[in-house]
PDB file of C-alpha atoms in Angstrom:
ATOM      1  CA  GLY A   1      15.160  15.977 121.471  1.00 63.00           C
ATOM      2  CA  ALA A   2      14.136  17.061 118.030  1.00 74.00           C
ATOM      3  CA  VAL A   3      16.467  16.367 115.133  1.00 86.00           C
ATOM      4  CA  VAL A   4      17.698  18.877 112.591  1.00 92.00           C
ATOM      5  CA  SER A   5      19.630  17.599 109.617  1.00 93.00           C
ATOM      6  CA  GLN A   6      21.992  19.845 107.699  1.00 96.00           C
ATOM      7  CA  HIS A   7      23.565  18.934 104.394  1.00 96.00           C
ATOM      8  CA  PRO A   8      26.256  18.962 103.138  1.00 96.00           C
ATOM      9  CA  SER A   9      28.641  18.779 106.086  1.00 95.00           C
ATOM     10  CA  TRP A  10      31.580  19.842 103.970  1.00 96.00           C
ATOM     11  CA  VAL A  11      31.686  21.560 100.634  1.00 96.00           C
ATOM     12  CA  ILE A  12      34.531  22.903  98.557  1.00 97.00           C
ATOM     13  CA  CYS A  13      33.768  25.061  95.560  1.00 96.00           C
ATOM     14  CA  LYS A  14      35.468  27.356  93.104  1.00 96.00           C
ATOM     15  CA  SER A  15      35.225  31.091  93.371  1.00 97.00           C
ATOM     16  CA  GLY A  16      32.235  32.434  91.464  1.00 96.00           C
ATOM     17  CA  THR A  17      30.044  29.385  91.840  1.00 97.00           C
ATOM     18  CA  SER A  18      26.939  29.040  94.000  1.00 97.00           C
ATOM     19  CA  VAL A  19      26.474  26.612  96.843  1.00 97.00           C
ATOM     20  CA  LYS A  20      23.233  25.460  98.428  1.00 97.00           C
ATOM     21  CA  ILE A  21      22.987  24.224 102.018  1.00 97.00           C
ATOM     22  CA  GLU A  22      19.879  22.435 103.209  1.00 97.00           C
ATOM     23  CA  CYS A  23      18.424  22.369 106.686  1.00 95.00           C
ATOM     24  CA  ARG A  24      15.651  19.918 107.506  1.00 94.00           C
ATOM     25  CA  SER A  25      13.680  19.316 110.657  1.00 90.00           C
ATOM     26  CA  LEU A  26      13.243  15.547 110.648  1.00 89.00           C
ATOM     27  CA  ASP A  27      10.674  14.874 113.331  1.00 83.00           C
ATOM     28  CA  PHE A  28       8.917  18.154 113.878  1.00 82.00           C
ATOM     29  CA  GLN A  29       7.528  21.103 111.982  1.00 83.00           C
ATOM     30  CA  ALA A  30       9.717  24.153 112.295  1.00 83.00           C
ATOM     31  CA  THR A  31       7.856  27.414 112.267  1.00 80.00           C
ATOM     32  CA  THR A  32      11.066  29.391 112.362  1.00 87.00           C
ATOM     33  CA  MET A  33      14.574  28.591 111.214  1.00 92.00           C
ATOM     34  CA  PHE A  34      17.722  30.568 111.845  1.00 94.00           C
ATOM     35  CA  TRP A  35      20.965  30.670 109.904  1.00 96.00           C
ATOM     36  CA  TYR A  36      24.222  31.414 111.665  1.00 95.00           C
ATOM     37  CA  ARG A  37      27.767  31.924 110.544  1.00 95.00           C
ATOM     38  CA  GLN A  38      30.667  31.064 112.787  1.00 93.00           C
ATOM     39  CA  PHE A  39      34.231  32.218 112.286  1.00 84.00           C
ATOM     40  CA  PRO A  40      37.126  30.300 113.853  1.00 80.00           C
ATOM     41  CA  LYS A  41      37.225  30.614 117.613  1.00 73.00           C
ATOM     42  CA  GLN A  42      34.303  33.010 117.572  1.00 77.00           C
ATOM     43  CA  SER A  43      30.697  33.029 118.578  1.00 83.00           C
ATOM     44  CA  LEU A  44      27.685  32.572 116.374  1.00 89.00           C
ATOM     45  CA  MET A  45      26.680  35.415 114.121  1.00 91.00           C
ATOM     46  CA  LEU A  46      22.996  35.403 113.259  1.00 92.00           C
ATOM     47  CA  MET A  47      22.580  35.946 109.549  1.00 95.00           C
ATOM     48  CA  ALA A  48      18.839  35.704 109.084  1.00 94.00           C
ATOM     49  CA  THR A  49      15.571  34.438 110.472  1.00 92.00           C
ATOM     50  CA  SER A  50      13.196  32.638 108.169  1.00 90.00           C
ATOM     51  CA  ASN A  51       9.572  31.820 108.692  1.00 85.00           C
ATOM     52  CA  GLU A  52       7.794  29.274 106.566  1.00 81.00           C
ATOM     53  CA  GLY A  53       6.122  30.823 103.577  1.00 80.00           C
ATOM     54  CA  SER A  54       7.489  34.311 104.024  1.00 83.00           C
ATOM     55  CA  LYS A  55      10.617  36.246 103.205  1.00 87.00           C
ATOM     56  CA  ALA A  56      13.593  35.914 105.485  1.00 92.00           C
ATOM     57  CA  THR A  57      14.537  38.705 107.846  1.00 93.00           C
ATOM     58  CA  TYR A  58      18.210  39.495 107.445  1.00 95.00           C
ATOM     59  CA  GLU A  59      20.470  40.934 110.112  1.00 93.00           C
ATOM     60  CA  GLN A  60      22.173  44.220 109.493  1.00 93.00           C
ATOM     61  CA  GLY A  61      25.203  43.864 107.312  1.00 94.00           C
ATOM     62  CA  VAL A  62      24.185  40.566 105.719  1.00 95.00           C
ATOM     63  CA  GLU A  63      23.747  40.812 101.959  1.00 94.00           C
ATOM     64  CA  LYS A  64      20.359  39.499 100.907  1.00 94.00           C
ATOM     65  CA  ASP A  65      21.419  38.939  97.326  1.00 95.00           C
ATOM     66  CA  LYS A  66      24.529  37.124  98.430  1.00 96.00           C
ATOM     67  CA  PHE A  67      22.918  34.784 100.912  1.00 97.00           C
ATOM     68  CA  LEU A  68      19.587  33.609  99.567  1.00 96.00           C
ATOM     69  CA  ILE A  69      17.340  31.955 102.111  1.00 95.00           C
ATOM     70  CA  ASN A  70      14.232  29.995 101.257  1.00 91.00           C
ATOM     71  CA  HIS A  71      11.849  28.403 103.739  1.00 88.00           C
ATOM     72  CA  ALA A  72       9.375  26.733 101.447  1.00 83.00           C
ATOM     73  CA  SER A  73       7.951  24.235 103.890  1.00 88.00           C
ATOM     74  CA  LEU A  74       7.701  23.591 107.601  1.00 86.00           C
ATOM     75  CA  THR A  75      10.549  21.097 107.406  1.00 90.00           C
ATOM     76  CA  LEU A  76      13.011  22.624 104.963  1.00 92.00           C
ATOM     77  CA  SER A  77      15.027  25.801 104.711  1.00 94.00           C
ATOM     78  CA  THR A  78      17.883  26.412 102.302  1.00 95.00           C
ATOM     79  CA  LEU A  79      20.778  28.833 102.255  1.00 97.00           C
ATOM     80  CA  THR A  80      22.358  29.549  98.900  1.00 97.00           C
ATOM     81  CA  VAL A  81      25.672  31.352  98.820  1.00 97.00           C
ATOM     82  CA  THR A  82      25.717  32.992  95.418  1.00 97.00           C
ATOM     83  CA  SER A  83      28.873  33.809  93.494  1.00 96.00           C
ATOM     84  CA  ALA A  84      30.962  32.557  96.369  1.00 96.00           C
ATOM     85  CA  HIS A  85      34.344  34.084  97.132  1.00 96.00           C
ATOM     86  CA  PRO A  86      37.104  32.986  99.487  1.00 96.00           C
ATOM     87  CA  GLU A  87      35.898  35.418 102.156  1.00 95.00           C
ATOM     88  CA  ASP A  88      32.626  33.474 102.268  1.00 96.00           C
ATOM     89  CA  SER A  89      34.510  30.459 103.563  1.00 96.00           C
ATOM     90  CA  SER A  90      33.091  29.726 106.981  1.00 95.00           C
ATOM     91  CA  PHE A  91      31.085  27.347 109.124  1.00 95.00           C
ATOM     92  CA  TYR A  92      27.363  27.784 108.593  1.00 96.00           C
ATOM     93  CA  ILE A  93      24.871  26.434 111.105  1.00 95.00           C
ATOM     94  CA  CYS A  94      21.102  26.280 110.929  1.00 95.00           C
ATOM     95  CA  SER A  95      18.676  25.928 113.777  1.00 94.00           C
ATOM     96  CA  ALA A  96      14.962  25.424 114.092  1.00 90.00           C
ATOM     97  CA  THR A  97      12.217  25.996 116.588  1.00 83.00           C
ATOM     98  CA  THR A  98       8.637  25.061 117.137  1.00 72.00           C
ATOM     99  CA  TRP A  99       7.796  28.394 118.681  1.00 63.00           C
ATOM    100  CA  GLY A 100       4.349  29.638 118.035  1.00 55.00           C
ATOM    101  CA  ARG A 101       2.789  26.230 117.666  1.00 54.00           C
ATOM    102  CA  PRO A 102       0.509  25.570 120.641  1.00 53.00           C
ATOM    103  CA  GLY A 103       1.439  22.514 122.614  1.00 55.00           C
ATOM    104  CA  SER A 104       4.772  22.006 120.892  1.00 56.00           C
ATOM    105  CA  ASP A 105       6.948  24.804 122.159  1.00 61.00           C
ATOM    106  CA  THR A 106       9.669  23.311 124.318  1.00 67.00           C
ATOM    107  CA  GLY A 107      11.611  26.550 124.349  1.00 73.00           C
ATOM    108  CA  GLU A 108      14.982  25.575 122.989  1.00 80.00           C
ATOM    109  CA  LEU A 109      16.563  25.830 119.584  1.00 87.00           C
ATOM    110  CA  PHE A 110      17.545  22.658 117.774  1.00 90.00           C
ATOM    111  CA  PHE A 111      20.723  22.881 115.727  1.00 93.00           C
ATOM    112  CA  GLY A 112      21.971  21.200 112.625  1.00 94.00           C
ATOM    113  CA  GLU A 113      25.462  19.744 112.506  1.00 94.00           C
ATOM    114  CA  GLY A 114      26.826  22.645 110.518  1.00 94.00           C
ATOM    115  CA  SER A 115      28.310  22.991 107.045  1.00 96.00           C
ATOM    116  CA  ARG A 116      31.950  23.836 106.429  1.00 95.00           C
ATOM    117  CA  LEU A 117      32.249  25.882 103.238  1.00 96.00           C
ATOM    118  CA  THR A 118      35.634  26.380 101.620  1.00 96.00           C
ATOM    119  CA  VAL A 119      35.824  28.593  98.561  1.00 97.00           C
ATOM    120  CA  LEU A 120      38.990  28.240  96.516  1.00 96.00           C
TER     121      LEU A 120
ATOM    122  CA  ALA B   1      20.509  46.708 125.189  1.00 74.00           C
ATOM    123  CA  GLN B   2      19.874  43.016 125.529  1.00 80.00           C
ATOM    124  CA  SER B   3      23.021  40.982 125.982  1.00 88.00           C
ATOM    125  CA  VAL B   4      24.571  37.818 127.302  1.00 94.00           C
ATOM    126  CA  ALA B   5      28.061  37.802 128.774  1.00 95.00           C
ATOM    127  CA  GLN B   6      30.450  34.935 129.232  1.00 96.00           C
ATOM    128  CA  PRO B   7      33.356  36.683 130.929  1.00 95.00           C
ATOM    129  CA  GLU B   8      35.870  33.894 130.435  1.00 95.00           C
ATOM    130  CA  ASP B   9      37.133  33.022 126.986  1.00 94.00           C
ATOM    131  CA  GLN B  10      38.713  29.905 128.408  1.00 96.00           C
ATOM    132  CA  VAL B  11      38.423  27.793 131.534  1.00 97.00           C
ATOM    133  CA  ASN B  12      41.064  25.251 132.474  1.00 98.00           C
ATOM    134  CA  VAL B  13      40.371  22.531 134.990  1.00 98.00           C
ATOM    135  CA  ALA B  14      41.942  19.237 135.954  1.00 98.00           C
ATOM    136  CA  GLU B  15      40.006  16.039 135.416  1.00 98.00           C
ATOM    137  CA  GLY B  16      38.017  15.114 138.485  1.00 97.00           C
ATOM    138  CA  ASN B  17      37.799  18.670 139.758  1.00 98.00           C
ATOM    139  CA  PRO B  18      34.590  20.678 139.773  1.00 98.00           C
ATOM    140  CA  LEU B  19      34.053  23.142 136.966  1.00 97.00           C
ATOM    141  CA  THR B  20      32.087  26.350 136.576  1.00 98.00           C
ATOM    142  CA  VAL B  21      31.441  28.260 133.379  1.00 98.00           C
ATOM    143  CA  LYS B  22      29.969  31.666 134.026  1.00 98.00           C
ATOM    144  CA  CYS B  23      27.115  33.451 132.312  1.00 98.00           C
ATOM    145  CA  THR B  24      25.320  36.679 133.101  1.00 97.00           C
ATOM    146  CA  TYR B  25      22.601  38.325 131.098  1.00 95.00           C
ATOM    147  CA  SER B  26      20.882  41.614 130.599  1.00 93.00           C
ATOM    148  CA  VAL B  27      17.400  40.828 129.300  1.00 87.00           C
ATOM    149  CA  SER B  28      14.262  42.293 130.761  1.00 84.00           C
ATOM    150  CA  GLY B  29      11.424  40.196 132.044  1.00 84.00           C
ATOM    151  CA  ASN B  30      11.732  36.524 132.881  1.00 86.00           C
ATOM    152  CA  PRO B  31      13.733  35.041 130.038  1.00 89.00           C
ATOM    153  CA  TYR B  32      14.325  31.439 129.175  1.00 91.00           C
ATOM    154  CA  LEU B  33      17.962  30.458 129.786  1.00 94.00           C
ATOM    155  CA  PHE B  34      19.960  27.783 128.012  1.00 94.00           C
ATOM    156  CA  TRP B  35      23.346  26.142 127.799  1.00 97.00           C
ATOM    157  CA  TYR B  36      24.673  24.529 124.656  1.00 96.00           C
ATOM    158  CA  VAL B  37      27.903  22.667 123.936  1.00 96.00           C
ATOM    159  CA  GLN B  38      29.790  22.595 120.663  1.00 94.00           C
ATOM    160  CA  TYR B  39      32.462  20.090 119.676  1.00 93.00           C
ATOM    161  CA  PRO B  40      34.893  20.893 116.830  1.00 88.00           C
ATOM    162  CA  ASN B  41      33.238  21.117 113.426  1.00 86.00           C
ATOM    163  CA  ARG B  42      29.863  20.225 114.862  1.00 89.00           C
ATOM    164  CA  GLY B  43      26.617  22.026 115.527  1.00 90.00           C
ATOM    165  CA  LEU B  44      25.432  23.006 118.977  1.00 92.00           C
ATOM    166  CA  GLN B  45      23.988  20.432 121.326  1.00 93.00           C
ATOM    167  CA  PHE B  46      21.418  21.340 123.939  1.00 92.00           C
ATOM    168  CA  LEU B  47      22.558  20.744 127.535  1.00 95.00           C
ATOM    169  CA  LEU B  48      19.888  22.225 129.754  1.00 94.00           C
ATOM    170  CA  LYS B  49      17.398  25.019 130.195  1.00 92.00           C
ATOM    171  CA  TYR B  50      15.702  27.081 132.843  1.00 94.00           C
ATOM    172  CA  ILE B  51      12.188  28.315 132.281  1.00 90.00           C
ATOM    173  CA  THR B  52      10.649  28.406 135.727  1.00 88.00           C
ATOM    174  CA  GLY B  53      10.707  26.549 139.029  1.00 90.00           C
ATOM    175  CA  ASP B  54      13.723  25.240 140.929  1.00 92.00           C
ATOM    176  CA  ASN B  55      16.769  27.443 140.496  1.00 94.00           C
ATOM    177  CA  LEU B  56      19.046  24.440 140.080  1.00 96.00           C
ATOM    178  CA  VAL B  57      18.444  22.624 136.834  1.00 96.00           C
ATOM    179  CA  LYS B  58      20.037  19.375 135.801  1.00 96.00           C
ATOM    180  CA  GLY B  59      20.929  18.524 132.263  1.00 94.00           C
ATOM    181  CA  SER B  60      22.819  16.150 130.035  1.00 92.00           C
ATOM    182  CA  TYR B  61      26.193  14.543 130.789  1.00 94.00           C
ATOM    183  CA  GLY B  62      26.038  15.396 134.492  1.00 96.00           C
ATOM    184  CA  PHE B  63      25.914  19.145 133.970  1.00 97.00           C
ATOM    185  CA  GLU B  64      23.756  21.437 136.018  1.00 98.00           C
ATOM    186  CA  ALA B  65      23.176  25.173 136.137  1.00 98.00           C
ATOM    187  CA  GLU B  66      22.099  27.553 138.828  1.00 96.00           C
ATOM    188  CA  PHE B  67      19.763  30.417 138.085  1.00 96.00           C
ATOM    189  CA  ASN B  68      20.218  33.492 140.244  1.00 96.00           C
ATOM    190  CA  LYS B  69      17.628  36.134 139.500  1.00 93.00           C
ATOM    191  CA  SER B  70      19.114  38.867 141.657  1.00 93.00           C
ATOM    192  CA  GLN B  71      22.499  38.501 139.988  1.00 95.00           C
ATOM    193  CA  THR B  72      20.984  37.724 136.567  1.00 95.00           C
ATOM    194  CA  SER B  73      23.334  34.809 136.268  1.00 97.00           C
ATOM    195  CA  PHE B  74      23.065  31.266 135.002  1.00 98.00           C
ATOM    196  CA  HIS B  75      26.370  29.534 135.684  1.00 98.00           C
ATOM    197  CA  LEU B  76      27.045  26.071 134.344  1.00 98.00           C
ATOM    198  CA  LYS B  77      28.534  23.559 136.754  1.00 98.00           C
ATOM    199  CA  LYS B  78      29.701  20.006 137.009  1.00 98.00           C
ATOM    200  CA  PRO B  79      30.956  18.345 140.188  1.00 97.00           C
ATOM    201  CA  SER B  80      33.664  16.274 138.502  1.00 97.00           C
ATOM    202  CA  ALA B  81      35.065  17.205 135.101  1.00 98.00           C
ATOM    203  CA  LEU B  82      35.980  14.690 132.421  1.00 97.00           C
ATOM    204  CA  VAL B  83      38.517  15.118 129.634  1.00 97.00           C
ATOM    205  CA  SER B  84      35.664  14.483 127.208  1.00 96.00           C
ATOM    206  CA  ASP B  85      33.914  17.613 128.533  1.00 97.00           C
ATOM    207  CA  SER B  86      36.497  19.717 126.709  1.00 97.00           C
ATOM    208  CA  ALA B  87      34.514  21.762 124.209  1.00 96.00           C
ATOM    209  CA  LEU B  88      33.059  25.192 123.532  1.00 96.00           C
ATOM    210  CA  TYR B  89      30.120  26.172 125.721  1.00 97.00           C
ATOM    211  CA  PHE B  90      27.505  28.771 124.885  1.00 96.00           C
ATOM    212  CA  CYS B  91      25.008  30.433 127.157  1.00 96.00           C
ATOM    213  CA  ALA B  92      21.833  31.654 125.476  1.00 94.00           C
ATOM    214  CA  VAL B  93      18.813  33.689 126.475  1.00 92.00           C
ATOM    215  CA  ARG B  94      15.368  33.897 124.930  1.00 89.00           C
ATOM    216  CA  PRO B  95      13.372  36.970 125.979  1.00 86.00           C
ATOM    217  CA  PRO B  96       9.740  36.406 126.936  1.00 79.00           C
ATOM    218  CA  TYR B  97       8.506  39.278 124.785  1.00 76.00           C
ATOM    219  CA  ASN B  98      10.026  38.137 121.503  1.00 77.00           C
ATOM    220  CA  PHE B  99      10.210  34.429 120.925  1.00 72.00           C
ATOM    221  CA  ASN B 100      12.071  34.921 117.661  1.00 75.00           C
ATOM    222  CA  LYS B 101      15.039  36.459 119.406  1.00 81.00           C
ATOM    223  CA  PHE B 102      17.747  34.309 120.876  1.00 85.00           C
ATOM    224  CA  TYR B 103      20.837  35.964 122.364  1.00 89.00           C
ATOM    225  CA  PHE B 104      24.081  34.004 122.591  1.00 92.00           C
ATOM    226  CA  GLY B 105      27.132  34.619 124.697  1.00 93.00           C
ATOM    227  CA  SER B 106      30.542  34.692 123.082  1.00 93.00           C
ATOM    228  CA  GLY B 107      31.367  31.178 124.168  1.00 95.00           C
ATOM    229  CA  THR B 108      33.800  29.716 126.692  1.00 96.00           C
ATOM    230  CA  LYS B 109      36.380  27.145 125.755  1.00 96.00           C
ATOM    231  CA  LEU B 110      36.593  24.498 128.448  1.00 97.00           C
ATOM    232  CA  ASN B 111      39.857  22.589 128.670  1.00 97.00           C
ATOM    233  CA  VAL B 112      39.903  19.596 130.974  1.00 97.00           C
ATOM    234  CA  LYS B 113      43.384  18.198 131.468  1.00 97.00           C
ATOM    235  CA  PRO B 114      44.103  14.629 132.537  1.00 95.00           C
TER     236      PRO B 114
END
């Protein structure tokens, strides 16, 4: 299957600083990428959907200015947690699809390995 | 409203016994159906999918799932569980009318005991 790389896997930062998480599709061009947040022992919470070259679509309740998403190319999307606080500590997961590209849509989402953010 | 339900938060099974993890959905049309597995502190790994065709689909690691249109279910099964199958399992549905939407169940923790 297609490979999605997410970096960093773990990050610890001080309160008030910003943290950037990268999500790359290594062997395919991702028309759409999704960012999820997962709390302990809970399901995935979709934060936003990003399409290459356009602004991300945020889910209700997700602060756009807090969680900056950029999808500058077909292989890279970034999530920046700005002015991080302890309540932002969580497991963040990206995923990518090839939907919309004729001949390459296999249907499923491909997930990164996740990034564990701890804000002190 | 569109939704995916995994009625069991946790499933316990002894190694060597068959396992079933349940999933039902409420999505109109003929959706794509998926199962993913998540190990601790890892992303989700694709197990199998149903798009069309045979109602019984086979996937990775010996897992299979049965699509039942009348019951709108897509239960995950394995004939003989392994301790290494212990993980968190997610059912997911992609509606045919909006390819940018992907609905996940709440997850089921599978515990396989030796």
